[in-house]
Every structure is written in structure tokens, then in C-alpha cells.
């Protein structure tokens, strides 16, 4: 009787081989799918970093270093031609920054590097107040690299340097105030040196063995920057698509203003334009658009798009580029005299279409969803 009972138990507990095979296959599918997905995300992220992000950051570092070197040769009293060269160096450096300014992921997120390079948009004239305070402080120690890197982020970056170079030409040429001119030049040197240092550190961070690129190449997870390859891709993609929102909501819509009551004209706020003092508002938007296109194709997944999708995305980029080029060169003057709002509205329309086209195609082709962005909750 006991032997019969034992045999029955064995039969009940035994699983036929074909059933076990099906279960093993199911487990392999469930486990294998995330592994394959992670590998695809890892490779796509590496392509984006190698083909677009790292070369752009290297270009930024080069421009910042060149700018810093130029500042070292002109103090304590730069001539007008020298000032004009410094202004061009600023434009070159700022033009590279706006090609990565919407990226918050990676080494730029450490030590407040992003905010230190460009504290914008500012609130309550933070840059102007911080710069005035620094100019009034005779302490030379405050301008050393170590001390200056701890100063207010509002005075460390491009917006402060822009004000020094483009809004107070008369203060550079006063023959009766050599000490003030020397101080202004020393402040400019400090900002330029600080920017060059930060930009170099960002590149070094990307290339470091513990940086996101080398970690991705090695297939490592749970590092300083992301938890797995899907998280890496999600963070990069979210930053990219947030760039459209920054361009539309902050760079175009905010300066155009909103109507206080229905039927009224918007209350223009031209002072909210990015880099209006240097006349770069339009150029920066075009550079942003260049960056959006560069990143979209750098992922290396456009071959998976249908012919219709490729045409739709390319057409949307072309229309946005045309409407951006139609913006007035001096956008602030155009807003102030009422000639710019129509072209800004068209740029906003074409930008929304472009954002929709890219957002409809790129995330699915990468098999990624978007996370929270830097503007969520604002």
C-alpha cells in the first residue's frame, strides 16, 4: 500500500518533458526580452554620445579655452579692436553651448556645472545684481579660480560675461577710471577661465572610466549616472525632447507674452529673450534646431522608420528651419516695435509640428518612454 501511494505521489509531482520544455521557453522569452531591449538601448545611447554629444562638448571646451586665452592677453585695458575680438570669441563659445544647453544628464549635472555655465532664465535681475556686487568688491582673492567657482552661479557664466562685453561699452573706454577698467577686465578673465575649466571638466567626465560613456561601453549598470541601459537611453531622450519645450515655451512664447484679457494683444516681454544683449537670440534658436536634428539622427534608428515617417520628419525640420530664419535678426527690436510677433507665432506653430513628428517616431523606434524633465512642476 505504501509503495502504491509513493508511486502515485511521484507521478503527480513529475512534469512531462514537453511541458517542462514549454515552461523553459517561456522563461527564456520573459528574461531574454529585457536583456535584448537593454542591449539595444545601450548601443543606441553609445551612438548618440559618440556621434553627437561628446564631439559637441569637445567643441565647446575648445571654444571656451580659446576665449579664456584671448582674455589673458588684453588686460588691464583692452583696446576697442580687442574688445570686438572678445565679443566674437563670446559668440563662438555661446554658439557651441546652445547645442547642448538642454542636456541635463551626465557630468554637466555635477557641481552645478549647467547653472554655472548659464544661469538663464534669471529671476529678479540675479545676474546684474551679482555682477555689480562683484565689480564693487576690491578683493582680488575673490577672482581666483578656487574662490570664484564658489561664487553665485549668476555671475560665473555666459550671461554675466555677455553683460560685461555688450552692454557697457562706455565703461571700457573711460580714460579717467583706469582702476575700474582693470577690475572689469579681471572679472572677465575670471569668468572666461571658470567657463574653460567647467567645459574641460565636462569632457573629462564623459571620458572618465566611471563616466556614462565608458560605463555604457563596458555594459555596466548601477553607476553614478544611471541604473541600466534603458534608464540611460530614457534620460538622454527626455533631455532631447525637453529641448523643444525650452525653445517654444521659454525662448519664443515667454518673450512674445500673453494677453491679460481675451481679445487684447499680448503684453510683450522682450527682456525675456535669451542673449538679446549680444544679438544672439535668433542665432541661438537656429543652433538649437541644428542640435535637435543632429541628435535625432545620431541615435542611429532612422533606418527603422517608414518612408512616410522619414519624409514627415525631414519636412517638419525644413519648415521649422524656414520659419526660424524668417525671425528678425534683432528679435528684441522686433518685439518692441511690433514687427516680430507674427513671425514668432509661425515659428511656434512649426516647432510644435516638428516636436510632434519627432515625439511620435523617435521614442517608439528606440522602444523608450519619456521620464520627468527639468521643466516638470515649473
mmCIF file of C-alpha atoms in Angstrom:
data_model
loop_
_atom_site.group_PDB
_atom_site.id
_atom_site.type_symbol
_atom_site.label_atom_id
_atom_site.label_comp_id
_atom_site.label_asym_id
_atom_site.label_seq_id
_atom_site.Cartn_x
_atom_site.Cartn_y
_atom_site.Cartn_z
ATOM 1 C CA UNK A 1 0.000 0.000 0.000
ATOM 2 C CA UNK A 2 2.819 2.380 0.922
ATOM 3 C CA UNK A 3 4.622 1.563 -2.317
ATOM 4 C CA UNK A 4 1.448 2.310 -4.306
ATOM 5 C CA UNK A 5 0.992 5.665 -2.528
ATOM 6 C CA UNK A 6 4.619 6.629 -3.194
ATOM 7 C CA UNK A 7 4.247 5.817 -6.865
ATOM 8 C CA UNK A 8 1.143 7.986 -7.106
ATOM 9 C CA UNK A 9 2.968 10.903 -5.454
ATOM 10 C CA UNK A 10 5.888 10.570 -7.855
ATOM 11 C CA UNK A 11 3.516 10.585 -10.828
ATOM 12 C CA UNK A 12 1.717 13.667 -9.517
ATOM 13 C CA UNK A 13 4.969 15.562 -8.952
ATOM 14 C CA UNK A 14 6.606 14.589 -12.220
ATOM 15 C CA UNK A 15 6.273 17.020 -15.120
ATOM 16 C CA UNK A 16 6.189 15.658 -18.656
ATOM 17 C CA UNK A 17 9.243 16.711 -20.667
ATOM 18 C CA UNK A 18 7.225 18.581 -23.321
ATOM 19 C CA UNK A 19 5.534 20.667 -20.607
ATOM 20 C CA UNK A 20 8.880 21.468 -18.997
ATOM 21 C CA UNK A 21 10.270 22.478 -22.385
ATOM 22 C CA UNK A 22 7.394 24.911 -22.934
ATOM 23 C CA UNK A 23 7.929 26.410 -19.484
ATOM 24 C CA UNK A 24 11.664 26.799 -20.104
ATOM 25 C CA UNK A 25 10.962 28.504 -23.422
ATOM 26 C CA UNK A 26 8.524 30.899 -21.766
ATOM 27 C CA UNK A 27 11.058 31.771 -19.070
ATOM 28 C CA UNK A 28 13.707 32.378 -21.735
ATOM 29 C CA UNK A 29 11.358 34.738 -23.573
ATOM 30 C CA UNK A 30 10.452 36.672 -20.431
ATOM 31 C CA UNK A 31 14.064 37.015 -19.271
ATOM 32 C CA UNK A 32 15.581 37.415 -22.728
ATOM 33 C CA UNK A 33 13.313 40.268 -23.842
ATOM 34 C CA UNK A 34 14.604 42.792 -21.278
ATOM 35 C CA UNK A 35 18.180 41.698 -21.955
ATOM 36 C CA UNK A 36 17.804 42.280 -25.701
ATOM 37 C CA UNK A 37 15.988 45.548 -25.063
ATOM 38 C CA UNK A 38 18.728 46.763 -22.715
ATOM 39 C CA UNK A 39 21.369 45.918 -25.297
ATOM 40 C CA UNK A 40 19.534 47.894 -27.978
ATOM 41 C CA UNK A 41 19.226 50.874 -25.628
ATOM 42 C CA UNK A 42 22.910 50.614 -24.705
ATOM 43 C CA UNK A 43 24.069 50.641 -28.323
ATOM 44 C CA UNK A 44 21.721 53.479 -29.321
ATOM 45 C CA UNK A 45 22.869 55.597 -26.375
ATOM 46 C CA UNK A 46 26.524 54.978 -27.227
ATOM 47 C CA UNK A 47 25.868 56.106 -30.813
ATOM 48 C CA UNK A 48 24.211 59.301 -29.592
ATOM 49 C CA UNK A 49 27.062 60.105 -27.215
ATOM 50 C CA UNK A 50 29.846 59.264 -29.675
ATOM 51 C CA UNK A 51 28.233 60.837 -32.749
ATOM 52 C CA UNK A 52 26.804 63.999 -31.215
ATOM 53 C CA UNK A 53 27.196 64.742 -27.504
ATOM 54 C CA UNK A 54 30.903 64.131 -26.930
ATOM 55 C CA UNK A 55 32.081 65.899 -30.134
ATOM 56 C CA UNK A 56 29.882 68.881 -29.265
ATOM 57 C CA UNK A 57 31.176 69.076 -25.712
ATOM 58 C CA UNK A 58 34.729 68.847 -27.076
ATOM 59 C CA UNK A 59 33.949 71.712 -29.447
ATOM 60 C CA UNK A 60 32.548 73.694 -26.530
ATOM 61 C CA UNK A 61 35.680 73.067 -24.475
ATOM 62 C CA UNK A 62 37.867 74.240 -27.360
ATOM 63 C CA UNK A 63 35.889 77.470 -27.817
ATOM 64 C CA UNK A 64 35.871 78.185 -24.087
ATOM 65 C CA UNK A 65 39.631 77.607 -23.866
ATOM 66 C CA UNK A 66 40.255 79.886 -26.853
ATOM 67 C CA UNK A 67 38.096 82.566 -25.258
ATOM 68 C CA UNK A 68 39.970 82.308 -21.950
ATOM 69 C CA UNK A 69 43.330 82.612 -23.719
ATOM 70 C CA UNK A 70 42.120 85.737 -25.515
ATOM 71 C CA UNK A 71 41.159 87.347 -22.225
ATOM 72 C CA UNK A 72 44.623 86.721 -20.799
ATOM 73 C CA UNK A 73 46.242 88.893 -23.473
ATOM 74 C CA UNK A 74 44.156 92.083 -23.220
ATOM 75 C CA UNK A 75 44.100 93.171 -19.586
ATOM 76 C CA UNK A 76 44.270 95.543 -17.832
ATOM 77 C CA UNK A 77 42.938 97.871 -20.546
ATOM 78 C CA UNK A 78 41.702 96.268 -23.784
ATOM 79 C CA UNK A 79 41.505 98.431 -26.883
ATOM 80 C CA UNK A 80 38.312 98.701 -28.905
ATOM 81 C CA UNK A 81 39.549 96.213 -31.569
ATOM 82 C CA UNK A 82 40.487 93.812 -28.781
ATOM 83 C CA UNK A 83 37.024 94.157 -27.260
ATOM 84 C CA UNK A 84 35.474 93.347 -30.612
ATOM 85 C CA UNK A 85 37.579 90.182 -30.796
ATOM 86 C CA UNK A 86 36.469 89.230 -27.285
ATOM 87 C CA UNK A 87 32.865 89.711 -28.366
ATOM 88 C CA UNK A 88 33.392 87.335 -31.279
ATOM 89 C CA UNK A 89 35.018 84.764 -29.002
ATOM 90 C CA UNK A 90 31.976 85.029 -26.751
ATOM 91 C CA UNK A 91 29.632 84.416 -29.683
ATOM 92 C CA UNK A 92 31.633 81.374 -30.768
ATOM 93 C CA UNK A 93 31.561 79.894 -27.265
ATOM 94 C CA UNK A 94 27.886 80.672 -26.695
ATOM 95 C CA UNK A 95 27.047 79.187 -30.088
ATOM 96 C CA UNK A 96 28.535 75.857 -29.026
ATOM 97 C CA UNK A 97 26.867 75.900 -25.623
ATOM 98 C CA UNK A 98 23.351 76.212 -27.035
ATOM 99 C CA UNK A 99 23.917 72.985 -28.969
ATOM 100 C CA UNK A 100 23.977 71.101 -25.673
ATOM 101 C CA UNK A 101 22.284 73.500 -23.251
ATOM 102 C CA UNK A 102 19.168 71.337 -22.896
ATOM 103 C CA UNK A 103 21.211 68.298 -21.799
ATOM 104 C CA UNK A 104 20.976 67.964 -18.023
ATOM 105 C CA UNK A 105 22.218 64.376 -17.874
ATOM 106 C CA UNK A 106 25.823 63.408 -17.321
ATOM 107 C CA UNK A 107 28.848 65.277 -15.962
ATOM 108 C CA UNK A 108 27.158 68.640 -16.584
ATOM 109 C CA UNK A 109 24.748 67.768 -13.764
ATOM 110 C CA UNK A 110 27.546 67.579 -11.173
ATOM 111 C CA UNK A 111 28.770 70.556 -9.115
ATOM 112 C CA UNK A 112 26.046 72.809 -10.578
ATOM 113 C CA UNK A 113 28.016 72.938 -13.829
ATOM 114 C CA UNK A 114 24.976 73.601 -16.008
ATOM 115 C CA UNK A 115 23.788 76.519 -13.879
ATOM 116 C CA UNK A 116 27.321 77.884 -13.598
ATOM 117 C CA UNK A 117 27.784 77.943 -17.372
ATOM 118 C CA UNK A 118 24.463 79.650 -17.998
ATOM 119 C CA UNK A 119 22.189 80.934 -15.252
ATOM 120 C CA UNK A 120 19.238 81.567 -17.547
ATOM 121 C CA UNK A 121 16.396 82.382 -17.463
ATOM 122 C CA UNK A 122 17.220 84.552 -14.499
ATOM 123 C CA UNK A 123 14.830 85.928 -11.920
ATOM 124 C CA UNK A 124 14.844 89.390 -10.379
ATOM 125 C CA UNK A 125 17.925 90.517 -12.282
ATOM 126 C CA UNK A 126 20.072 87.980 -10.438
ATOM 127 C CA UNK A 127 22.919 88.256 -12.949
ATOM 128 C CA UNK A 128 23.004 92.043 -12.892
ATOM 129 C CA UNK A 129 22.953 92.226 -9.108
ATOM 130 C CA UNK A 130 25.640 89.567 -8.675
ATOM 131 C CA UNK A 131 27.865 91.210 -11.282
ATOM 132 C CA UNK A 132 27.523 94.655 -9.706
ATOM 133 C CA UNK A 133 28.398 93.214 -6.309
ATOM 134 C CA UNK A 134 31.486 91.512 -7.715
ATOM 135 C CA UNK A 135 32.602 94.664 -9.515
ATOM 136 C CA UNK A 136 32.313 96.662 -6.297
ATOM 137 C CA UNK A 137 34.402 94.162 -4.340
ATOM 138 C CA UNK A 138 38.089 95.140 -4.491
ATOM 139 C CA UNK A 139 39.244 91.785 -3.108
ATOM 140 C CA UNK A 140 41.442 90.164 -5.750
ATOM 141 C CA UNK A 141 41.234 86.834 -3.939
ATOM 142 C CA UNK A 142 37.556 86.601 -4.922
ATOM 143 C CA UNK A 143 38.618 86.236 -8.569
ATOM 144 C CA UNK A 144 40.953 83.285 -8.095
ATOM 145 C CA UNK A 145 39.650 80.123 -9.719
ATOM 146 C CA UNK A 146 39.073 78.341 -6.410
ATOM 147 C CA UNK A 147 37.129 81.194 -4.831
ATOM 148 C CA UNK A 148 35.320 82.238 -7.990
ATOM 149 C CA UNK A 149 33.973 78.715 -8.546
ATOM 150 C CA UNK A 150 32.166 79.116 -5.218
ATOM 151 C CA UNK A 151 30.610 82.472 -6.095
ATOM 152 C CA UNK A 152 26.964 82.917 -7.044
ATOM 153 C CA UNK A 153 26.138 80.870 -10.142
ATOM 154 C CA UNK A 154 24.587 84.032 -11.557
ATOM 155 C CA UNK A 155 27.998 85.641 -12.006
ATOM 156 C CA UNK A 156 30.038 82.626 -13.130
ATOM 157 C CA UNK A 157 28.850 82.066 -16.675
ATOM 158 C CA UNK A 158 27.924 83.285 -20.118
ATOM 159 C CA UNK A 159 25.098 85.696 -19.145
ATOM 160 C CA UNK A 160 27.434 87.657 -16.854
ATOM 161 C CA UNK A 161 30.170 87.721 -19.483
ATOM 162 C CA UNK A 162 27.638 88.912 -22.051
ATOM 163 C CA UNK A 163 26.755 91.912 -19.880
ATOM 164 C CA UNK A 164 30.400 92.811 -19.448
ATOM 165 C CA UNK A 165 31.045 92.725 -23.177
ATOM 166 C CA UNK A 166 27.882 94.035 -24.819
ATOM 167 C CA UNK A 167 26.032 96.479 -22.574
ATOM 168 C CA UNK A 168 28.591 98.867 -21.145
ATOM 169 C CA UNK A 169 30.954 99.845 -23.951
ATOM 170 C CA UNK A 170 31.445 103.313 -22.493
ATOM 171 C CA UNK A 171 32.794 101.884 -19.234
ATOM 172 C CA UNK A 172 35.587 100.134 -21.110
ATOM 173 C CA UNK A 173 36.777 103.357 -22.732
ATOM 174 C CA UNK A 174 36.720 105.860 -19.851
ATOM 175 C CA UNK A 175 40.190 107.446 -19.694
ATOM 176 C CA UNK A 176 39.616 108.690 -16.139
ATOM 177 C CA UNK A 177 38.873 105.403 -14.424
ATOM 178 C CA UNK A 178 41.724 103.009 -15.111
ATOM 179 C CA UNK A 179 41.169 101.093 -11.870
ATOM 180 C CA UNK A 180 37.539 100.339 -12.757
ATOM 181 C CA UNK A 181 38.529 99.192 -16.252
ATOM 182 C CA UNK A 182 41.215 96.928 -14.811
ATOM 183 C CA UNK A 183 38.658 95.450 -12.407
ATOM 184 C CA UNK A 184 36.210 94.814 -15.234
ATOM 185 C CA UNK A 185 38.932 93.094 -17.211
ATOM 186 C CA UNK A 186 39.925 90.961 -14.230
ATOM 187 C CA UNK A 187 36.300 89.910 -13.740
ATOM 188 C CA UNK A 188 36.076 88.992 -17.426
ATOM 189 C CA UNK A 189 39.244 86.921 -17.103
ATOM 190 C CA UNK A 190 37.825 85.119 -14.068
ATOM 191 C CA UNK A 191 34.568 84.264 -15.828
ATOM 192 C CA UNK A 192 36.308 83.085 -19.002
ATOM 193 C CA UNK A 193 38.798 80.944 -17.051
ATOM 194 C CA UNK A 194 35.974 79.468 -14.996
ATOM 195 C CA UNK A 195 33.994 78.592 -18.132
ATOM 196 C CA UNK A 196 37.024 76.943 -19.725
ATOM 197 C CA UNK A 197 37.603 74.879 -16.582
ATOM 198 C CA UNK A 198 33.988 73.739 -16.333
ATOM 199 C CA UNK A 199 33.861 72.798 -20.017
ATOM 200 C CA UNK A 200 37.073 70.802 -19.732
ATOM 201 C CA UNK A 201 35.733 69.002 -16.656
ATOM 202 C CA UNK A 202 32.558 68.053 -18.527
ATOM 203 C CA UNK A 203 34.574 66.427 -21.320
ATOM 204 C CA UNK A 204 36.807 64.668 -18.807
ATOM 205 C CA UNK A 205 33.703 63.416 -17.018
ATOM 206 C CA UNK A 206 32.327 61.858 -20.193
ATOM 207 C CA UNK A 207 35.651 60.164 -20.937
ATOM 208 C CA UNK A 208 36.385 59.038 -17.382
ATOM 209 C CA UNK A 209 36.357 55.308 -16.629
ATOM 210 C CA UNK A 210 33.432 55.901 -14.274
ATOM 211 C CA UNK A 211 31.701 58.233 -16.730
ATOM 212 C CA UNK A 212 28.488 57.335 -18.568
ATOM 213 C CA UNK A 213 30.144 56.613 -21.918
ATOM 214 C CA UNK A 214 32.768 54.189 -20.630
ATOM 215 C CA UNK A 215 30.225 52.607 -18.307
ATOM 216 C CA UNK A 216 27.889 52.059 -21.259
ATOM 217 C CA UNK A 217 30.680 50.685 -23.435
ATOM 218 C CA UNK A 218 31.546 48.204 -20.691
ATOM 219 C CA UNK A 219 27.909 47.225 -20.248
ATOM 220 C CA UNK A 220 27.967 48.210 -16.579
ATOM 221 C CA UNK A 221 24.923 49.279 -14.587
ATOM 222 C CA UNK A 222 24.197 50.945 -11.264
ATOM 223 C CA UNK A 223 26.919 53.545 -11.736
ATOM 224 C CA UNK A 224 26.928 57.231 -10.853
ATOM 225 C CA UNK A 225 24.618 58.269 -13.654
ATOM 226 C CA UNK A 226 22.027 55.592 -14.439
ATOM 227 C CA UNK A 227 20.660 52.249 -13.248
ATOM 228 C CA UNK A 228 20.655 50.319 -16.522
ATOM 229 C CA UNK A 229 20.893 50.883 -20.275
ATOM 230 C CA UNK A 230 17.179 51.615 -20.585
ATOM 231 C CA UNK A 231 17.476 54.282 -17.895
ATOM 232 C CA UNK A 232 20.446 55.795 -19.745
ATOM 233 C CA UNK A 233 18.517 55.991 -23.006
ATOM 234 C CA UNK A 234 15.416 57.337 -21.281
ATOM 235 C CA UNK A 235 17.329 60.158 -19.613
ATOM 236 C CA UNK A 236 19.025 61.219 -22.845
ATOM 237 C CA UNK A 237 15.823 61.049 -24.873
ATOM 238 C CA UNK A 238 13.884 63.020 -22.260
ATOM 239 C CA UNK A 239 16.501 65.776 -22.264
ATOM 240 C CA UNK A 240 16.429 65.934 -26.048
ATOM 241 C CA UNK A 241 12.663 66.259 -26.339
ATOM 242 C CA UNK A 242 12.609 68.756 -23.467
ATOM 243 C CA UNK A 243 14.696 70.938 -25.757
ATOM 244 C CA UNK A 244 11.637 71.528 -27.927
ATOM 245 C CA UNK A 245 9.746 72.751 -24.866
ATOM 246 C CA UNK A 246 12.576 75.085 -23.878
ATOM 247 C CA UNK A 247 12.693 76.556 -27.369
ATOM 248 C CA UNK A 248 8.943 77.034 -27.584
ATOM 249 C CA UNK A 249 7.809 77.941 -24.086
ATOM 250 C CA UNK A 250 10.841 79.831 -22.778
ATOM 251 C CA UNK A 251 12.667 81.244 -25.798
ATOM 252 C CA UNK A 252 9.706 82.159 -28.017
ATOM 253 C CA UNK A 253 6.398 82.231 -26.137
ATOM 254 C CA UNK A 254 7.616 83.919 -22.942
ATOM 255 C CA UNK A 255 9.124 86.992 -24.691
ATOM 256 C CA UNK A 256 6.115 87.260 -27.008
ATOM 257 C CA UNK A 257 3.975 87.498 -23.884
ATOM 258 C CA UNK A 258 0.347 86.670 -23.201
ATOM 259 C CA UNK A 259 -2.811 88.738 -23.356
ATOM 260 C CA UNK A 260 -4.141 89.821 -19.965
ATOM 261 C CA UNK A 261 -7.703 89.638 -21.253
ATOM 262 C CA UNK A 262 -9.379 87.903 -24.161
ATOM 263 C CA UNK A 263 -9.211 89.954 -27.327
ATOM 264 C CA UNK A 264 -6.244 92.023 -26.193
ATOM 265 C CA UNK A 265 -2.767 91.974 -27.691
ATOM 266 C CA UNK A 266 -0.133 90.032 -25.736
ATOM 267 C CA UNK A 267 1.944 92.011 -23.266
ATOM 268 C CA UNK A 268 5.400 91.800 -24.825
ATOM 269 C CA UNK A 269 8.343 90.975 -22.552
ATOM 270 C CA UNK A 270 11.303 91.324 -24.881
ATOM 271 C CA UNK A 271 13.744 91.320 -21.970
ATOM 272 C CA UNK A 272 12.986 87.611 -21.544
ATOM 273 C CA UNK A 273 14.722 86.795 -24.820
ATOM 274 C CA UNK A 274 17.840 84.698 -24.477
ATOM 275 C CA UNK A 275 21.099 86.545 -25.215
ATOM 276 C CA UNK A 276 19.396 89.674 -26.562
ATOM 277 C CA UNK A 277 22.258 91.904 -25.420
ATOM 278 C CA UNK A 278 24.676 90.153 -27.771
ATOM 279 C CA UNK A 279 22.063 89.895 -30.528
ATOM 280 C CA UNK A 280 22.174 86.082 -30.464
ATOM 281 C CA UNK A 281 18.509 85.304 -29.771
ATOM 282 C CA UNK A 282 17.789 84.174 -33.329
ATOM 283 C CA UNK A 283 21.178 82.532 -33.865
ATOM 284 C CA UNK A 284 20.744 80.517 -30.676
ATOM 285 C CA UNK A 285 17.357 79.225 -31.802
ATOM 286 C CA UNK A 286 18.820 78.124 -35.123
ATOM 287 C CA UNK A 287 21.660 76.388 -33.270
ATOM 288 C CA UNK A 288 19.089 74.683 -31.027
ATOM 289 C CA UNK A 289 17.299 73.422 -34.116
ATOM 290 C CA UNK A 290 20.579 72.137 -35.540
ATOM 291 C CA UNK A 291 21.106 70.269 -32.275
ATOM 292 C CA UNK A 292 17.631 68.745 -32.361
ATOM 293 C CA UNK A 293 18.233 67.393 -35.841
ATOM 294 C CA UNK A 294 21.732 66.208 -35.025
ATOM 295 C CA UNK A 295 20.537 64.268 -32.001
ATOM 296 C CA UNK A 296 17.523 62.816 -33.791
ATOM 297 C CA UNK A 297 19.726 61.210 -36.419
ATOM 298 C CA UNK A 298 22.656 60.398 -34.114
ATOM 299 C CA UNK A 299 20.648 57.690 -32.339
ATOM 300 C CA UNK A 300 21.055 55.598 -35.485
ATOM 301 C CA UNK A 301 17.496 54.262 -35.696
ATOM 302 C CA UNK A 302 16.101 56.134 -38.694
ATOM 303 C CA UNK A 303 16.524 53.007 -40.832
ATOM 304 C CA UNK A 304 13.617 51.518 -38.885
ATOM 305 C CA UNK A 305 11.306 54.357 -39.922
ATOM 306 C CA UNK A 306 8.915 54.021 -42.810
ATOM 307 C CA UNK A 307 9.408 56.164 -45.909
ATOM 308 C CA UNK A 308 6.440 58.276 -44.838
ATOM 309 C CA UNK A 309 7.891 58.830 -41.381
ATOM 310 C CA UNK A 310 11.264 59.885 -42.778
ATOM 311 C CA UNK A 311 9.628 62.346 -45.157
ATOM 312 C CA UNK A 312 7.361 63.763 -42.445
ATOM 313 C CA UNK A 313 10.223 64.341 -40.001
ATOM 314 C CA UNK A 314 12.530 65.860 -42.615
ATOM 315 C CA UNK A 315 9.750 68.118 -43.915
ATOM 316 C CA UNK A 316 8.967 69.277 -40.382
ATOM 317 C CA UNK A 317 12.624 70.150 -39.796
ATOM 318 C CA UNK A 318 12.762 72.090 -43.065
ATOM 319 C CA UNK A 319 9.616 74.086 -42.238
ATOM 320 C CA UNK A 320 10.851 74.902 -38.746
ATOM 321 C CA UNK A 321 14.204 75.992 -40.150
ATOM 322 C CA UNK A 322 12.494 78.269 -42.668
ATOM 323 C CA UNK A 323 10.296 79.884 -40.015
ATOM 324 C CA UNK A 324 13.262 80.368 -37.677
ATOM 325 C CA UNK A 325 15.246 82.030 -40.453
ATOM 326 C CA UNK A 326 12.288 84.352 -41.024
ATOM 327 C CA UNK A 327 12.583 85.707 -37.481
ATOM 328 C CA UNK A 328 14.056 89.225 -37.299
ATOM 329 C CA UNK A 329 17.797 89.313 -36.717
ATOM 330 C CA UNK A 330 17.240 91.725 -33.839
ATOM 331 C CA UNK A 331 14.371 89.934 -32.135
ATOM 332 C CA UNK A 332 14.208 92.375 -29.227
ATOM 333 C CA UNK A 333 13.768 95.359 -31.511
ATOM 334 C CA UNK A 334 11.192 93.393 -33.499
ATOM 335 C CA UNK A 335 9.172 92.652 -30.379
ATOM 336 C CA UNK A 336 9.446 96.212 -29.116
ATOM 337 C CA UNK A 337 8.262 97.749 -32.396
ATOM 338 C CA UNK A 338 5.598 95.109 -33.049
ATOM 339 C CA UNK A 339 7.091 93.583 -36.211
ATOM 340 C CA UNK A 340 8.201 90.262 -34.687
ATOM 341 C CA UNK A 341 5.062 88.640 -33.161
ATOM 342 C CA UNK A 342 3.731 87.276 -36.466
ATOM 343 C CA UNK A 343 6.977 85.506 -37.346
ATOM 344 C CA UNK A 344 7.309 84.243 -33.769
ATOM 345 C CA UNK A 345 3.808 82.784 -33.908
ATOM 346 C CA UNK A 346 4.626 80.951 -37.141
ATOM 347 C CA UNK A 347 7.856 79.654 -35.615
ATOM 348 C CA UNK A 348 5.877 78.333 -32.644
ATOM 349 C CA UNK A 349 3.398 76.581 -34.932
ATOM 350 C CA UNK A 350 6.116 74.884 -36.983
ATOM 351 C CA UNK A 351 8.064 73.979 -33.845
ATOM 352 C CA UNK A 352 5.015 72.257 -32.327
ATOM 353 C CA UNK A 353 4.510 70.253 -35.510
ATOM 354 C CA UNK A 354 8.172 69.256 -35.510
ATOM 355 C CA UNK A 355 8.081 68.244 -31.873
ATOM 356 C CA UNK A 356 5.003 66.107 -32.501
ATOM 357 C CA UNK A 357 6.590 64.407 -35.507
ATOM 358 C CA UNK A 358 9.804 63.570 -33.650
ATOM 359 C CA UNK A 359 7.999 62.513 -30.466
ATOM 360 C CA UNK A 360 5.677 60.237 -32.447
ATOM 361 C CA UNK A 361 8.525 58.446 -34.215
ATOM 362 C CA UNK A 362 11.719 58.532 -32.147
ATOM 363 C CA UNK A 363 10.610 57.036 -28.781
ATOM 364 C CA UNK A 364 8.817 54.049 -30.377
ATOM 365 C CA UNK A 365 11.744 53.335 -32.686
ATOM 366 C CA UNK A 366 14.005 53.309 -29.620
ATOM 367 C CA UNK A 367 11.423 51.403 -27.578
ATOM 368 C CA UNK A 368 11.790 54.024 -24.840
ATOM 369 C CA UNK A 369 9.340 56.035 -22.782
ATOM 370 C CA UNK A 370 9.945 59.550 -21.507
ATOM 371 C CA UNK A 371 10.737 60.394 -17.900
ATOM 372 C CA UNK A 372 10.311 63.606 -15.936
ATOM 373 C CA UNK A 373 12.110 66.601 -17.389
ATOM 374 C CA UNK A 374 13.761 69.676 -15.927
ATOM 375 C CA UNK A 375 10.630 71.777 -16.531
ATOM 376 C CA UNK A 376 8.119 69.437 -14.883
ATOM 377 C CA UNK A 377 6.461 71.151 -11.976
ATOM 378 C CA UNK A 378 7.507 74.659 -13.014
#
